[in-house]
Short mmCIF file of C-alpha atoms in Angstrom, two decimals:
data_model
loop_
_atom_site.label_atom_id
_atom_site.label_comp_id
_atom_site.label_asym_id
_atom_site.label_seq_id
_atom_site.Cartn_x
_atom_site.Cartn_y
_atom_site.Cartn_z
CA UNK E 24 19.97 -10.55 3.44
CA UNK E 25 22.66 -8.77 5.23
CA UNK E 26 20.01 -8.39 8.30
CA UNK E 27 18.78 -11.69 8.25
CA UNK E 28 22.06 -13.20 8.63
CA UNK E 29 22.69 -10.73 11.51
CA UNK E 30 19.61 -11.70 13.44
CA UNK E 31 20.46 -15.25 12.58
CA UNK E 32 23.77 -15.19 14.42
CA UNK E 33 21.91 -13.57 17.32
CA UNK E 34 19.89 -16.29 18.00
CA UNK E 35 21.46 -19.66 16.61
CA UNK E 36 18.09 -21.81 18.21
CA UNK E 37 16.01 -20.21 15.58
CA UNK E 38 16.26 -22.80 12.36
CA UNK E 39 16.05 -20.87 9.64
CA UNK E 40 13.88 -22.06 6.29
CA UNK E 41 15.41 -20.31 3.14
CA UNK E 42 12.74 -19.98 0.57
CA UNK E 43 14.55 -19.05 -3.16
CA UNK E 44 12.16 -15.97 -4.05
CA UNK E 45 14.75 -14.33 -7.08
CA UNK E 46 11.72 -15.64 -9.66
CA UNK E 47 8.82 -15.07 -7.14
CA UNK E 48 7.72 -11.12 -9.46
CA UNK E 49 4.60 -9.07 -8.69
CA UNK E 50 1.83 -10.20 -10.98
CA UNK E 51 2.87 -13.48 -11.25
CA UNK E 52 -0.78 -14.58 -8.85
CA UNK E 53 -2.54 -13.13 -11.50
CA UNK E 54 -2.07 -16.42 -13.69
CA UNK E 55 -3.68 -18.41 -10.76
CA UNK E 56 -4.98 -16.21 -8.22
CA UNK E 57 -7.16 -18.18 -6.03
CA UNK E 58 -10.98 -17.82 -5.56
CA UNK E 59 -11.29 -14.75 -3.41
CA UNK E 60 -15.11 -12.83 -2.91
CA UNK E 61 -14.20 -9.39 -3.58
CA UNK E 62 -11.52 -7.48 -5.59
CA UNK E 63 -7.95 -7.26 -3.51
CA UNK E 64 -5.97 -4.69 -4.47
CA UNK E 65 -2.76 -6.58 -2.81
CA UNK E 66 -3.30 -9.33 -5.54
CA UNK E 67 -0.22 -8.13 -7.16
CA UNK E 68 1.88 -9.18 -4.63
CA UNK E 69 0.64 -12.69 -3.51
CA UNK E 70 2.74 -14.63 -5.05
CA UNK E 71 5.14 -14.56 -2.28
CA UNK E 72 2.89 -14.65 0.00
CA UNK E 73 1.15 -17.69 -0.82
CA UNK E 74 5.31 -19.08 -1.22
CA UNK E 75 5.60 -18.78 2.03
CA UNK E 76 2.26 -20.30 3.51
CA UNK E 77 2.92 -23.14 0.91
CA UNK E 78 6.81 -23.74 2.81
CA UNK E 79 5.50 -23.24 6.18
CA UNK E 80 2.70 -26.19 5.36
CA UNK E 81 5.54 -28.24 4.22
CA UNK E 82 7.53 -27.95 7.29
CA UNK E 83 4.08 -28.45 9.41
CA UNK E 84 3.66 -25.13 10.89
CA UNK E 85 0.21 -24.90 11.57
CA UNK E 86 0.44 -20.86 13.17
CA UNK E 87 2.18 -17.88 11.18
CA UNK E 88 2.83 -14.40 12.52
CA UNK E 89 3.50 -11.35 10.53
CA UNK E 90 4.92 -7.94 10.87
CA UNK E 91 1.38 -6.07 9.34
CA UNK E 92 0.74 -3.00 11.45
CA UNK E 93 4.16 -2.07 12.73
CA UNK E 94 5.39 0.27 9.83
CA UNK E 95 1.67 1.95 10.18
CA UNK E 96 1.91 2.60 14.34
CA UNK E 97 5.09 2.30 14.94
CA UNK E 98 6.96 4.18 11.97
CA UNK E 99 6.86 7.77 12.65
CA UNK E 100 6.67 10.34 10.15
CA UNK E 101 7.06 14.27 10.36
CA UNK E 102 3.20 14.92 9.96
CA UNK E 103 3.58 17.33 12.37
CA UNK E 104 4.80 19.60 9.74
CA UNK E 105 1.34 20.20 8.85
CA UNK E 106 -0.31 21.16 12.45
CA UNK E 107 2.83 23.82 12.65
CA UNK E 108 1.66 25.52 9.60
CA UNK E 109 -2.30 25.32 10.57
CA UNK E 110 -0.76 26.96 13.40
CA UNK E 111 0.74 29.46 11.70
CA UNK E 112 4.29 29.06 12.68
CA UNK E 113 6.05 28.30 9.56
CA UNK E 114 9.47 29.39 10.31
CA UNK E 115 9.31 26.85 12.96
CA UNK E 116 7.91 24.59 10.31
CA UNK E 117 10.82 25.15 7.88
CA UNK E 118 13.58 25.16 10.85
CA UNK E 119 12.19 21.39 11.31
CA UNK E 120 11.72 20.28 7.74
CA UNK E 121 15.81 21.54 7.11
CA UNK E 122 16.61 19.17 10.52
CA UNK E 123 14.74 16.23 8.83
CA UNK E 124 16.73 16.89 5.01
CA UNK E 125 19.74 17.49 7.14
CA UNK E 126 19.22 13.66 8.47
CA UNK E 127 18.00 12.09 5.41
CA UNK E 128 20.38 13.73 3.21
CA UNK E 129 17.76 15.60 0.74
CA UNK E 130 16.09 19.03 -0.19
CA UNK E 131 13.80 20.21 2.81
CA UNK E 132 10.75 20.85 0.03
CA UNK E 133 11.25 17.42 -0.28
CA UNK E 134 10.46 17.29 3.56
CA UNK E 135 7.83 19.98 3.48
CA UNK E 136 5.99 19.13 0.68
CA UNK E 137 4.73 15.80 1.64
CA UNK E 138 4.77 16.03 5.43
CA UNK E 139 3.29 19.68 5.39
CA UNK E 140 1.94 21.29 2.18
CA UNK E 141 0.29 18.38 0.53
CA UNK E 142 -1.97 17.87 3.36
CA UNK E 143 -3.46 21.36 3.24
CA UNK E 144 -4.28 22.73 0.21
CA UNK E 145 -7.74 24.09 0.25
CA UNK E 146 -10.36 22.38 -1.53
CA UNK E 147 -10.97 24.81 -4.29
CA UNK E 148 -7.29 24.13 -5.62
CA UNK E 149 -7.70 20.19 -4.75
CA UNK E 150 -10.66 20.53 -7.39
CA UNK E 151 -9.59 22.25 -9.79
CA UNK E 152 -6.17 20.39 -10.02
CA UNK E 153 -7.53 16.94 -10.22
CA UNK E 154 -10.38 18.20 -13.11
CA UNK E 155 -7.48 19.96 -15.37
CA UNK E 156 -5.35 16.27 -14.76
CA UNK E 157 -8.26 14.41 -15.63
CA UNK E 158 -9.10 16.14 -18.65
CA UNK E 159 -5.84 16.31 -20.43
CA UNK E 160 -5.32 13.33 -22.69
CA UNK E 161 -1.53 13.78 -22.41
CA UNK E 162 -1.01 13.30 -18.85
CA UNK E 163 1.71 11.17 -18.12
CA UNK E 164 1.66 8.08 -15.02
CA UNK E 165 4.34 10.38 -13.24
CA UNK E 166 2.58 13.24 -13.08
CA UNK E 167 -0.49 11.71 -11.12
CA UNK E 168 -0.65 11.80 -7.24
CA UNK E 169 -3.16 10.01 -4.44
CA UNK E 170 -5.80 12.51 -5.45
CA UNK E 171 -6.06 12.27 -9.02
CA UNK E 172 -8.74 10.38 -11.50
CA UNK E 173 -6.83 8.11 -13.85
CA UNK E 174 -7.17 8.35 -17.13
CA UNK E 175 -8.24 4.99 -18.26
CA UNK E 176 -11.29 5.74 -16.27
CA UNK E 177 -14.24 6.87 -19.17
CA UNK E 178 -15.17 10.70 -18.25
CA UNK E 179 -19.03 9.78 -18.07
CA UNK E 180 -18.48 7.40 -15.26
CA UNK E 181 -16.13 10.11 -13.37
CA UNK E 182 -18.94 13.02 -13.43
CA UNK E 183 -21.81 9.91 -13.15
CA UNK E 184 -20.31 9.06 -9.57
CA UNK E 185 -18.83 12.20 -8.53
CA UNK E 186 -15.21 10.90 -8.17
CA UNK E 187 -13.55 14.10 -8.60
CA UNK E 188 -15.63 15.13 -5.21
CA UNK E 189 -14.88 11.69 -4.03
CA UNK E 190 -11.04 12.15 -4.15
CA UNK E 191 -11.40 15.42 -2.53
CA UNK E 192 -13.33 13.62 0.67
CA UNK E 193 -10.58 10.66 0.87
CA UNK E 194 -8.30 13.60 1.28
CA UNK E 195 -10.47 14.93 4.19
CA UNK E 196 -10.76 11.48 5.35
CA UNK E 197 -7.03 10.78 5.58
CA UNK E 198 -5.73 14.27 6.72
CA UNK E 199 -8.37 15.10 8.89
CA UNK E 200 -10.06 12.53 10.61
CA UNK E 201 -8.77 14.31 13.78
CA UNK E 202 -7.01 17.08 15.15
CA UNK E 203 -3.34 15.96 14.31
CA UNK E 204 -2.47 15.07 11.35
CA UNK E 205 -0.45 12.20 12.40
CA UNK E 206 -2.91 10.43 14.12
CA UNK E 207 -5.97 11.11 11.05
CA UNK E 208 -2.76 9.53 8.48
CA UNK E 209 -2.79 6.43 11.17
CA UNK E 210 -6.62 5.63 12.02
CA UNK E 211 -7.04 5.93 7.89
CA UNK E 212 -4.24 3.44 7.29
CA UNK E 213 -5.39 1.25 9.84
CA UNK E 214 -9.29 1.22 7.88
CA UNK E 215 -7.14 0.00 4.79
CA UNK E 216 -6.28 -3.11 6.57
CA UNK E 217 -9.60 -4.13 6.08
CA UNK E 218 -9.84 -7.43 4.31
CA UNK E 219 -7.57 -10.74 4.53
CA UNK E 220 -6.92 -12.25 1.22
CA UNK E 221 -3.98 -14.20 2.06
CA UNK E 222 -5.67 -15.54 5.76
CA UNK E 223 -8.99 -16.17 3.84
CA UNK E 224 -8.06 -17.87 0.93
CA UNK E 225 -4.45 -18.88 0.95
CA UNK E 226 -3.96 -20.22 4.72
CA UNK E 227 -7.02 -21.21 6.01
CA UNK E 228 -7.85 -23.99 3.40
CA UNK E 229 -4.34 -25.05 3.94
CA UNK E 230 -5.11 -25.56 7.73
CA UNK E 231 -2.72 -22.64 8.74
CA UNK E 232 -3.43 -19.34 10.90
CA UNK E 233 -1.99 -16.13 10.47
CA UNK E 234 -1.63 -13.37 12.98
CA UNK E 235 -1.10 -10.04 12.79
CA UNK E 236 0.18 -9.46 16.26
CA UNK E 237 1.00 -5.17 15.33
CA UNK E 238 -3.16 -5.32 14.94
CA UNK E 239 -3.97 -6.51 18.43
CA UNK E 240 -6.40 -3.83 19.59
CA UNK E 241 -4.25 -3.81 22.90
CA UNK E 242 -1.38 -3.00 20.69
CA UNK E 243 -2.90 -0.42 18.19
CA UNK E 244 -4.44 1.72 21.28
CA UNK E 245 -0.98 1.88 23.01
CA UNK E 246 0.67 2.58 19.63
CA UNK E 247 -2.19 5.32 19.00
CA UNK E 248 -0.93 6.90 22.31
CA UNK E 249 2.54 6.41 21.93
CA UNK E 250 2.04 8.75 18.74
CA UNK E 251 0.45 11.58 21.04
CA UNK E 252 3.42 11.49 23.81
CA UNK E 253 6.57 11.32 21.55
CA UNK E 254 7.41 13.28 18.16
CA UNK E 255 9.32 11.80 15.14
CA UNK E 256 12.70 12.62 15.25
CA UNK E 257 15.45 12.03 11.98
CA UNK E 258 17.22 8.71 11.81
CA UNK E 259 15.28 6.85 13.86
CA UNK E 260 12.93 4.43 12.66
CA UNK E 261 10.55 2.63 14.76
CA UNK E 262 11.95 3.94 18.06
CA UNK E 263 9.86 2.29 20.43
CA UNK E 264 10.54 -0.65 19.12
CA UNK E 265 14.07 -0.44 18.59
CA UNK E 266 14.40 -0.02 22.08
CA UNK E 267 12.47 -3.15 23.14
CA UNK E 268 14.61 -5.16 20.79
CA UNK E 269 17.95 -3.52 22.24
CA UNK E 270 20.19 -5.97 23.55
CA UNK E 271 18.27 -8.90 21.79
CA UNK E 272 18.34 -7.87 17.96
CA UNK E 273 21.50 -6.97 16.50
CA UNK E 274 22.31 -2.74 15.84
CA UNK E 275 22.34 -2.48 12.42
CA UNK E 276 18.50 -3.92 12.79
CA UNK E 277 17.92 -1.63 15.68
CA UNK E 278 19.46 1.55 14.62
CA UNK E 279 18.95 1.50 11.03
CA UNK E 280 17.85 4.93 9.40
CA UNK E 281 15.64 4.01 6.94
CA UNK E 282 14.11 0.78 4.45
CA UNK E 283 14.77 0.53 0.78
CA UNK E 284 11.89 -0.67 -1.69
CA UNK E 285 11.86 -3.54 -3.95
CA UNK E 286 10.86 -2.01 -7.06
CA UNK E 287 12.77 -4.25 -8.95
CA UNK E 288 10.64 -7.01 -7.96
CA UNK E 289 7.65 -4.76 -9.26
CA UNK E 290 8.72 -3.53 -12.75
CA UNK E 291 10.25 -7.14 -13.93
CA UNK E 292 7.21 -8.86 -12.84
CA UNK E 293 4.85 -6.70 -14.98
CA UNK E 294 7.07 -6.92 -18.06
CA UNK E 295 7.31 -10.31 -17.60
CA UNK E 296 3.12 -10.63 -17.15
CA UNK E 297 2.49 -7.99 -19.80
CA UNK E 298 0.91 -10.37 -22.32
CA UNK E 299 -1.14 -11.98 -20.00
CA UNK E 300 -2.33 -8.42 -18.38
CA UNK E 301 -3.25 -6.89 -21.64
CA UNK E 302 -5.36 -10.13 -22.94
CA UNK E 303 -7.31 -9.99 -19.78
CA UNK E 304 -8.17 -6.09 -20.33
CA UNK E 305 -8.38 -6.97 -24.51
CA UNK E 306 -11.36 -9.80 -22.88
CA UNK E 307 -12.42 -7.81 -19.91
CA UNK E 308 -16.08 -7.93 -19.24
CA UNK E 309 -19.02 -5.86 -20.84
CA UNK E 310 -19.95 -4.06 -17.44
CA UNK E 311 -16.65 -2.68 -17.14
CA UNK E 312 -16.19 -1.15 -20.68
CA UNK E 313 -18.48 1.58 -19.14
CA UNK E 314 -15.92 2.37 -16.38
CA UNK E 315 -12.78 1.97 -18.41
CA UNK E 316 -11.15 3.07 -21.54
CA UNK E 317 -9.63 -0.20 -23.11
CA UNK E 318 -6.94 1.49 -25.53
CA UNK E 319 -5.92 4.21 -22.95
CA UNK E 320 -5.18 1.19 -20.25
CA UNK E 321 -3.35 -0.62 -22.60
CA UNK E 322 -1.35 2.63 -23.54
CA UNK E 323 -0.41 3.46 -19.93
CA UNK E 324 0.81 -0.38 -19.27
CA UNK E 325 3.21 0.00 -21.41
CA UNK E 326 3.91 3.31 -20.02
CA UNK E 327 4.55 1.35 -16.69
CA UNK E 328 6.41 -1.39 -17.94
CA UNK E 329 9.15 0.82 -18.42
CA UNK E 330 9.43 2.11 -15.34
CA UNK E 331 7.35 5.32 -16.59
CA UNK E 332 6.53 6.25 -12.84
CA UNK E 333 7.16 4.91 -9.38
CA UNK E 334 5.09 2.18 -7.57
CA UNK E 335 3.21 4.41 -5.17
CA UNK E 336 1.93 6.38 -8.43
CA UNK E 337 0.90 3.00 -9.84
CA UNK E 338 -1.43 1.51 -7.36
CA UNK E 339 -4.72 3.23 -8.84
CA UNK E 340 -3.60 1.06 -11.72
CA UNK E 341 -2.92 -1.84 -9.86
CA UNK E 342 -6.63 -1.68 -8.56
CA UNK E 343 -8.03 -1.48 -11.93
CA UNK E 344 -6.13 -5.05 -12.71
CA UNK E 345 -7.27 -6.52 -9.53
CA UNK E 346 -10.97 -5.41 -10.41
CA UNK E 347 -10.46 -6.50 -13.91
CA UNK E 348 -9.33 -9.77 -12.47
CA UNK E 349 -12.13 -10.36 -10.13
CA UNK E 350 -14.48 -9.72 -12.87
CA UNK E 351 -13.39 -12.66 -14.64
CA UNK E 352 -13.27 -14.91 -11.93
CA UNK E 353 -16.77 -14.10 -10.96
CA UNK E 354 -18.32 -17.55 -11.72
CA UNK E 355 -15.41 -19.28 -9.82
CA UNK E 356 -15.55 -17.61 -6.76
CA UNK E 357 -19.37 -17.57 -6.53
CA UNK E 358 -19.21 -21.36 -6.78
CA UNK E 359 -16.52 -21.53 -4.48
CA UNK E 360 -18.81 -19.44 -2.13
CA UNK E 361 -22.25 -21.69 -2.79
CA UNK E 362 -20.26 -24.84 -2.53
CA UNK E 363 -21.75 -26.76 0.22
CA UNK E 364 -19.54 -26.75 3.69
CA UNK E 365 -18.70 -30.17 4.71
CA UNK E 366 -18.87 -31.05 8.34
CA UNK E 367 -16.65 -33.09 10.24
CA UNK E 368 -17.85 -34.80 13.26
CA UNK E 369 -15.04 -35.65 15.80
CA UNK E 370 -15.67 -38.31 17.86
#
């Protein structure tokens, strides 16, 4: 709020629309998600989202523009870490991962370990890890990372579809798509974007377009090279574009050192959705029982509720609910899609 406010003063011809979002939780689109053609793993979060297409019809906006893209191309992490120990040159390595917990006020494992380590371990240890997770029963929603097989997932659908070698490809795929690491972690974000629920479904019916001016191809191939000329440096986020704001954005905006999460927003919303969450995977569909372990879902959503492990360790479960979801909206979105289109002739 403190930023808004800050920005606001900069510029008093913007007019500001407040929108009250203190009871707009995660989950909440879940009760009354609308018809969309394939599962969206954002569904969690649309709530909001659909708040804020639904104020700027009100006002009569008919164009909306977003920030998607910037924290991908623009938000530079130490990945470099990792081509500095391919290299070989780990006291170099370790000088900059101590620079970096210097700056954000940590551990440097806690530097080196995501930004270095966890990009390269060989495959043979990627394996094995991810089968000894996968086939303890005990294993705990902290204790899973972007490489491991949930456990609500039945065993004979893992080995039937390989995802234990599946989950060692993605890590391939994200880490080394390319030469530098930093780059492979960008192109595989920017696949992810794939897929507009909120454009599709939400704005579009509601005569509204939304932009995502950070996706511009123009814009992603500069911000592709801006990554190969310039290297990440502590306490400065998004420097290129702090420094085309400068002068018309206020400094704490420009020369802020880092973003918080909203967690908050996340846990409450699932406790308060819990009931209706664990009827839908009590009813969920026959096809899916051969994917997913009913009682062991239900276990770990509890788990969850209680803040049992932090949102980036929850969004394999998150998935699951949006597939879930889908599932049971399947004869309302395939009428939605066989509908017939009704054509306006303007005279």
């Amino acid at each position: 709020t403190a930023y808004i406010e800050e920005a606001l003063q900069c510029g008093p011809e913007i007019v500001a629309h407040r929108l009250s979002a203190d009871d707009l939780l995660d989950f909440d689109s879940f009760l009354d998600a609308p018809p969309h053609e394939e599962p969206f793993a954002g569904l969690r979060g649309l709530a909001k989202d659909r708040a804020m297409v639904d104020r700027a019809f009100c006002i009569g906006a008919t164009t909306m523009l977003t920030g998607l893209g910037a924290d991908e191309i623009h938000d530079l992490h130490p990945f470099y870490l990792a081509d500095l120990l391919l290299q070989g040159r780990i006291c170099q390595a370790w000088r900059e991962a101590c620079k970096w917990a210097q700056g954000r006020n940590c551990n440097p494992w806690a530097i080196l370990l995501p930004f270095g380590l966890a990009t390269l371990p060989p495959i043979w240890f990627i394996s094995n890890l991810v089968k000894r997770r996968q086939k303890s029963a005990a294993v705990r929603l902290n204790q899973q990372s972007d490489w491991t097989v949930p456990p609500w997932i039945l065993l004979d659908f893992v080995r039937r579809y390989a995802l234990w070698d599946r989950a060692i490809e993605n890590a391939q795929h994200m880490y080394r798509l390319c030469q530098r690491t930093d780059l492979s972690v960008t192109l595989n974000a920017i696949e992810n974007r794939a897929g507009d629920v909120l454009r599709w479904s939400v704005a579009a019916p509601r005569g509204i377009a939304i932009a995502h001016p950070f996706l511009d191809r123009r814009l992603l191939c500069f911000g592709l090279g801006m990554q190969l000329r310039l290297q990440p440096e502590p306490g400065q986020m998004k420097p290129v574009l702090a420094e085309a704001m400068r002068d018309i954005l206020p400094e704490c905006i420009c020369h802020r050192r880092r973003k918080g999460h909203f967690d908050e927003v996340y846990y409450r919303g699932l406790s308060r959705n819990l009931q209706h969450l664990e009827a839908m995977v009590r009813q969920m569909p026959s096809a899916l029982l051969k994917m997913f372990d009913q009682d062991m879902l239900l276990k770990y959503l509890q788990e969850a509720r209680i803040a049992g492990a932090n949102v980036r360790q929850l969004q394999r479960m998150d998935s699951v609910l949006a597939i879930i979801h889908w599932f049971c909206l399947e004869s309302q979105w395939r009428q939605v899609r066989t509908a017939p289109t009704q054509v306006v002739h303007v005279c």
